[in-house]
Tab-separated table of C-alpha atoms in Angstrom:
chain	number	residue	atom	x	y	z
A	24	MET	CA	20.377	-12.706	-2.580
A	25	ILE	CA	18.691	-8.982	-2.471
A	26	ARG	CA	15.138	-9.146	-1.859
A	27	LYS	CA	13.587	-5.763	-2.518
A	28	PRO	CA	10.658	-4.456	-1.482
A	29	ALA	CA	6.839	-6.142	-2.798
A	30	VAL	CA	4.672	-3.422	-1.240
A	31	ALA	CA	6.462	0.041	-0.849
A	32	GLY	CA	4.648	3.167	-2.973
A	33	GLN	CA	1.229	0.418	-2.044
A	34	PHE	CA	1.410	-0.343	2.039
A	35	TYR	CA	3.769	2.995	2.633
A	36	PHE	CA	5.480	5.328	1.039
A	37	ASP	CA	7.990	4.495	-1.125
A	38	THR	CA	10.408	7.204	-0.530
A	39	PRO	CA	12.302	7.942	2.177
A	40	ASN	CA	11.663	11.591	4.181
A	41	MET	CA	7.612	10.812	3.243
A	42	LEU	CA	7.953	7.011	4.726
A	43	GLU	CA	10.432	8.712	7.652
A	44	ALA	CA	7.361	10.809	8.340
A	45	GLN	CA	4.417	8.277	7.711
A	46	VAL	CA	5.893	5.770	10.469
A	47	GLU	CA	6.679	8.953	13.282
A	48	SER	CA	2.436	10.004	12.715
A	49	CYS	CA	2.286	6.063	14.142
A	50	ILE	CA	4.345	6.505	16.953
A	51	GLU	CA	3.765	7.211	20.523
A	52	LYS	CA	6.488	9.366	22.531
A	53	GLY	CA	8.537	9.309	26.136
A	54	LEU	CA	7.428	6.136	26.616
A	55	ARG	CA	9.004	3.903	28.509
A	56	ARG	CA	10.974	0.787	26.659
A	57	GLU	CA	10.413	-2.468	27.285
A	58	LYS	CA	11.944	-5.261	27.288
A	59	VAL	CA	9.763	-8.472	25.501
A	60	ILE	CA	10.210	-11.563	24.314
A	61	GLY	CA	7.139	-11.528	21.235
A	62	MET	CA	4.560	-9.434	19.629
A	63	LEU	CA	2.007	-9.683	17.310
A	64	SER	CA	1.634	-6.702	15.121
A	65	PRO	CA	-0.773	-6.712	12.329
A	66	HIS	CA	0.132	-5.534	8.646
A	67	ALA	CA	-2.617	-3.663	6.861
A	68	GLY	CA	-1.948	-1.119	4.450
A	69	PHE	CA	-0.298	2.287	6.988
A	70	VAL	CA	-3.361	4.503	6.782
A	71	TYR	CA	-5.036	1.361	9.152
A	72	SER	CA	-2.963	-0.514	10.661
A	73	GLY	CA	-0.211	1.730	11.430
A	74	ALA	CA	-1.000	3.157	14.688
A	75	VAL	CA	-1.527	-0.176	16.496
A	76	ALA	CA	1.853	-1.480	14.885
A	77	GLY	CA	2.891	2.461	16.203
A	78	ALA	CA	2.026	1.754	19.739
A	79	LEU	CA	4.207	-1.190	19.795
A	80	TYR	CA	7.482	-0.218	18.239
A	81	SER	CA	6.929	2.246	20.682
A	82	ARG	CA	7.273	0.546	23.519
A	83	ILE	CA	9.747	-2.075	23.287
A	84	GLU	CA	13.601	-2.210	23.848
A	85	PHE	CA	14.925	-3.289	20.310
A	86	PRO	CA	17.257	-6.498	20.514
A	87	GLN	CA	19.925	-7.105	17.745
A	88	THR	CA	17.919	-10.088	15.638
A	89	PHE	CA	13.683	-9.887	14.946
A	90	VAL	CA	12.662	-13.223	13.642
A	91	ILE	CA	9.271	-11.542	11.608
A	92	ILE	CA	6.870	-14.733	11.028
A	93	GLY	CA	4.215	-14.700	8.985
A	94	PRO	CA	1.325	-15.900	6.663
A	95	ASN	CA	1.488	-16.790	2.891
A	96	HIS	CA	-0.746	-14.801	1.427
A	97	THR	CA	0.713	-15.533	-2.581
A	98	GLY	CA	1.144	-18.961	-2.013
A	99	LEU	CA	4.759	-19.109	-3.340
A	100	GLY	CA	7.012	-21.479	-1.618
A	101	LYS	CA	7.011	-24.404	0.917
A	102	PRO	CA	4.703	-24.641	3.694
A	103	ILE	CA	7.294	-23.004	6.119
A	104	SER	CA	9.939	-20.867	4.588
A	105	ILE	CA	12.612	-18.995	6.304
A	106	MET	CA	15.188	-16.835	3.067
A	107	ALA	CA	18.022	-18.221	4.789
A	108	SER	CA	21.171	-15.162	3.954
A	109	GLY	CA	20.810	-12.585	2.170
A	110	GLU	CA	19.160	-9.093	2.150
A	111	TRP	CA	16.198	-7.239	1.468
A	112	ASP	CA	16.119	-3.665	0.132
A	113	MET	CA	13.975	-1.611	1.682
A	114	PRO	CA	13.178	2.521	1.201
A	115	ASN	CA	15.132	3.643	4.922
A	116	GLY	CA	18.074	1.807	4.219
A	117	THR	CA	18.814	-2.146	3.818
A	118	VAL	CA	18.098	-5.456	5.817
A	119	MET	CA	20.167	-7.892	6.738
A	120	ILE	CA	19.463	-11.714	7.786
A	121	ASP	CA	21.318	-13.004	10.516
A	122	GLU	CA	22.408	-15.673	8.857
A	123	ASN	CA	24.006	-17.541	11.528
A	124	LEU	CA	20.664	-17.711	14.061
A	125	SER	CA	18.972	-18.562	10.186
A	126	GLU	CA	21.116	-21.369	9.462
A	127	LYS	CA	20.440	-22.211	13.370
A	128	ILE	CA	17.009	-22.527	13.154
A	129	LEU	CA	16.642	-24.269	9.597
A	130	LYS	CA	18.664	-26.512	11.282
A	131	SER	CA	16.362	-27.297	14.569
A	132	SER	CA	13.558	-28.484	12.449
A	133	ASP	CA	12.615	-30.350	9.362
A	134	ARG	CA	9.186	-28.613	8.861
A	135	ILE	CA	11.300	-25.384	8.041
A	136	GLU	CA	12.928	-24.819	4.691
A	137	ASP	CA	15.223	-22.488	2.791
A	138	ASP	CA	13.043	-20.817	0.816
A	139	THR	CA	13.035	-17.223	-1.152
A	140	TYR	CA	9.866	-17.343	-3.631
A	141	ALA	CA	7.578	-17.660	-0.651
A	142	HIS	CA	8.901	-14.145	0.686
A	143	LEU	CA	9.266	-12.588	-2.898
A	144	ARG	CA	5.745	-11.701	-3.078
A	145	GLU	CA	4.522	-11.420	0.611
A	146	HIS	CA	3.884	-8.193	2.622
A	147	SER	CA	2.895	-9.840	5.783
A	148	LEU	CA	6.860	-9.185	7.036
A	149	GLU	CA	7.542	-6.682	5.463
A	150	VAL	CA	5.248	-3.743	6.506
A	151	GLN	CA	6.860	-5.041	10.431
A	152	ILE	CA	10.371	-3.300	8.965
A	153	PRO	CA	10.229	0.345	8.357
A	154	PHE	CA	8.639	0.758	11.705
A	155	MET	CA	12.079	-1.048	12.999
A	156	GLN	CA	14.533	1.312	11.386
A	157	PHE	CA	12.771	4.232	12.012
A	158	PHE	CA	14.236	3.473	16.051
A	159	SER	CA	17.413	1.319	14.580
A	160	LYS	CA	20.002	1.023	12.360
A	161	ASP	CA	21.727	-1.591	13.786
A	162	PHE	CA	19.438	-5.201	13.330
A	163	SER	CA	18.075	-8.330	11.903
A	164	ILE	CA	15.546	-9.563	10.657
A	165	VAL	CA	14.726	-13.269	10.237
A	166	PRO	CA	12.132	-13.939	8.198
A	167	ILE	CA	9.608	-16.729	7.997
A	168	SER	CA	6.434	-17.262	6.339
A	169	MET	CA	4.259	-20.035	7.211
A	170	MET	CA	1.797	-21.623	4.787
A	171	THR	CA	0.556	-24.446	6.424
A	172	THR	CA	-2.423	-23.174	9.860
A	173	SER	CA	-1.783	-27.103	11.080
A	174	LEU	CA	-1.082	-26.934	15.471
A	175	GLU	CA	1.391	-29.728	14.999
A	176	ASP	CA	3.450	-27.834	12.169
A	177	CYS	CA	3.205	-24.193	14.602
A	178	LEU	CA	3.589	-26.317	18.060
A	179	GLU	CA	6.465	-27.903	16.936
A	180	VAL	CA	8.478	-24.259	14.867
A	181	GLY	CA	7.359	-22.698	18.150
A	182	ARG	CA	9.564	-25.274	20.138
A	183	ALA	CA	12.810	-25.294	16.700
A	184	LEU	CA	12.562	-20.794	18.140
A	185	ALA	CA	12.696	-21.626	21.203
A	186	GLU	CA	15.740	-23.989	21.834
A	187	VAL	CA	17.529	-22.128	19.277
A	188	ILE	CA	17.042	-18.685	20.804
A	189	LYS	CA	17.448	-20.096	24.667
A	190	VAL	CA	20.887	-20.524	24.377
A	191	THR	CA	21.302	-17.120	21.242
A	192	THR	CA	23.640	-14.686	23.066
A	193	TYR	CA	22.539	-11.395	22.160
A	194	PRO	CA	18.760	-9.988	22.467
A	195	VAL	CA	16.054	-11.569	19.849
A	196	VAL	CA	12.512	-10.573	19.594
A	197	ILE	CA	9.765	-12.845	17.983
A	198	VAL	CA	6.844	-10.944	16.150
A	199	ALA	CA	4.427	-12.851	14.028
A	200	SER	CA	2.208	-10.805	11.847
A	201	SER	CA	-1.192	-11.417	11.171
A	202	ASP	CA	-4.206	-8.685	11.089
A	203	MET	CA	-7.709	-9.918	12.498
A	204	THR	CA	-11.316	-10.772	11.142
A	205	HIS	CA	-11.233	-9.701	8.264
A	206	TYR	CA	-14.414	-7.938	5.740
A	207	GLU	CA	-17.490	-8.501	8.909
A	208	PRO	CA	-19.210	-5.397	10.768
A	209	ASP	CA	-17.550	-3.990	13.509
A	210	GLU	CA	-19.865	-5.456	15.968
A	211	SER	CA	-19.102	-9.263	14.793
A	212	ALA	CA	-15.237	-7.955	14.075
A	213	ARG	CA	-15.319	-7.353	17.592
A	214	LYS	CA	-16.841	-9.814	19.062
A	215	LYS	CA	-14.603	-12.144	17.333
A	216	ASP	CA	-11.168	-10.344	17.927
A	217	ARG	CA	-12.290	-11.067	21.744
A	218	LYS	CA	-12.683	-14.168	21.741
A	219	ALA	CA	-9.024	-15.036	20.059
A	220	LEU	CA	-7.493	-12.228	22.174
A	221	ASP	CA	-8.556	-13.355	25.356
A	222	ARG	CA	-6.352	-17.196	23.924
A	223	VAL	CA	-3.350	-14.957	23.558
A	224	LEU	CA	-3.500	-12.794	26.645
A	225	ALA	CA	-3.763	-16.112	28.350
A	226	LEU	CA	-0.476	-17.183	26.546
A	227	ASP	CA	-2.846	-20.251	25.508
A	228	PRO	CA	-1.418	-21.419	21.976
A	229	GLU	CA	-3.824	-24.549	21.363
A	230	GLY	CA	-6.751	-22.868	22.791
A	231	LEU	CA	-5.923	-19.770	20.346
A	232	HIS	CA	-5.726	-22.744	17.439
A	233	ARG	CA	-8.944	-24.310	18.578
A	234	THR	CA	-11.149	-20.817	19.076
A	235	VAL	CA	-10.130	-19.304	15.398
A	236	LEU	CA	-11.472	-22.808	13.605
A	237	SER	CA	-14.585	-23.049	15.473
A	238	GLU	CA	-15.431	-19.367	15.839
A	239	LYS	CA	-14.776	-18.920	12.092
A	240	ILE	CA	-12.052	-16.257	13.217
A	241	THR	CA	-10.213	-14.913	10.016
A	242	MET	CA	-7.278	-14.495	11.965
A	243	CYS	CA	-5.227	-14.095	8.330
A	244	GLY	CA	-1.984	-15.023	10.556
A	245	PHE	CA	-3.582	-17.478	13.218
A	246	SER	CA	-0.720	-20.177	12.573
A	247	PRO	CA	3.003	-17.414	12.985
A	248	THR	CA	0.732	-16.039	16.559
A	249	VAL	CA	0.509	-19.846	17.446
A	250	THR	CA	4.163	-19.961	16.411
A	251	MET	CA	5.219	-17.017	18.946
A	252	LEU	CA	3.118	-17.945	21.773
A	253	LYS	CA	4.288	-21.817	21.288
A	254	ALA	CA	7.825	-20.213	21.376
A	255	SER	CA	7.613	-17.230	24.057
A	256	ILE	CA	6.060	-20.005	26.575
A	257	LEU	CA	8.966	-21.828	26.555
A	258	LEU	CA	11.259	-19.184	26.667
A	259	GLY	CA	9.419	-17.732	30.255
A	260	ALA	CA	6.884	-15.650	29.028
A	261	LYS	CA	4.626	-14.950	32.198
A	262	SER	CA	1.925	-12.153	30.635
A	263	ALA	CA	1.199	-10.331	27.369
A	264	VAL	CA	-0.765	-7.203	27.115
A	265	LEU	CA	-2.696	-5.304	24.842
A	266	VAL	CA	-1.353	-2.963	23.630
A	267	LYS	CA	-3.987	-1.570	20.995
A	268	TYR	CA	-6.508	-2.629	19.140
A	269	MET	CA	-8.834	-1.077	16.458
A	270	THR	CA	-10.421	-1.813	13.004
A	271	SER	CA	-10.075	-0.293	9.870
A	272	GLY	CA	-13.780	1.809	9.982
A	273	ASP	CA	-11.977	3.219	12.895
A	274	THR	CA	-10.275	5.027	9.905
A	275	SER	CA	-12.710	4.658	7.145
A	276	GLY	CA	-15.923	5.288	8.638
A	277	ASP	CA	-17.487	2.698	7.442
A	278	TYR	CA	-17.857	0.380	9.738
A	279	SER	CA	-20.273	-1.994	7.603
A	280	HIS	CA	-17.003	-4.197	6.462
A	281	VAL	CA	-13.977	-4.105	8.609
A	282	VAL	CA	-10.926	-5.246	9.347
A	283	GLY	CA	-9.548	-5.523	12.772
A	284	TYR	CA	-6.072	-4.836	13.820
A	285	ALA	CA	-4.262	-5.814	17.679
A	286	GLY	CA	-1.878	-5.155	19.135
A	287	VAL	CA	0.033	-7.332	21.782
A	288	LEU	CA	3.470	-7.929	23.764
A	289	ILE	CA	4.475	-10.730	25.269
A	290	LYS	CA	6.919	-10.363	28.502
């Protein structure tokens, strides 16, 4: 199956040259690249969160495959949906799904189901790809969409990912796609996001899950982030670094009603 872009022309430019220039305006040049196990990257329109995503992708050694985990905003598909085969058609070229890796992940946990519907209109995974394509034309993806917020589900999927990636003979990076607090005053958003990010930086998936729920933090991709953290720990992660944090107010100038964006590298 060929998946067509869902938000090209809305979240990012839909013509190759304009998109290339848009992404280039977000990246940071001349940086030393690092080997990472996982990442937390935002998924808003590039005008708002592109600088955070660009800062992340400017710093990493590129793998052969990105496993991208994002929240399900549409309500379509299964609770935990992997698109196990096919390709994603993007303005700057086609990206193939790593069918070998996706099939192994699918078999590693009965909670993960092969389902394309969850991916057809979902933006949280799609918006990562233009940044990947800016730096490399030789990579594949494994897209996973999560509707569930169960801690048990997150930890189980994290375990399954780690089990498969651990024996994979080529480099794989896990990307958790999430924005932070939604539609609160800037000061409030930053305080809440700091509490969540403290758990991310401590490599504490259970603590992140508990904090988001107890503090009522509207971090839309906290389940993918918990999952990524669990997998990263099992794959040997020792540290996490906050690369960049900002809110939509830093772009719009309106700090009364913001969304937060954080970029974290897990090493």
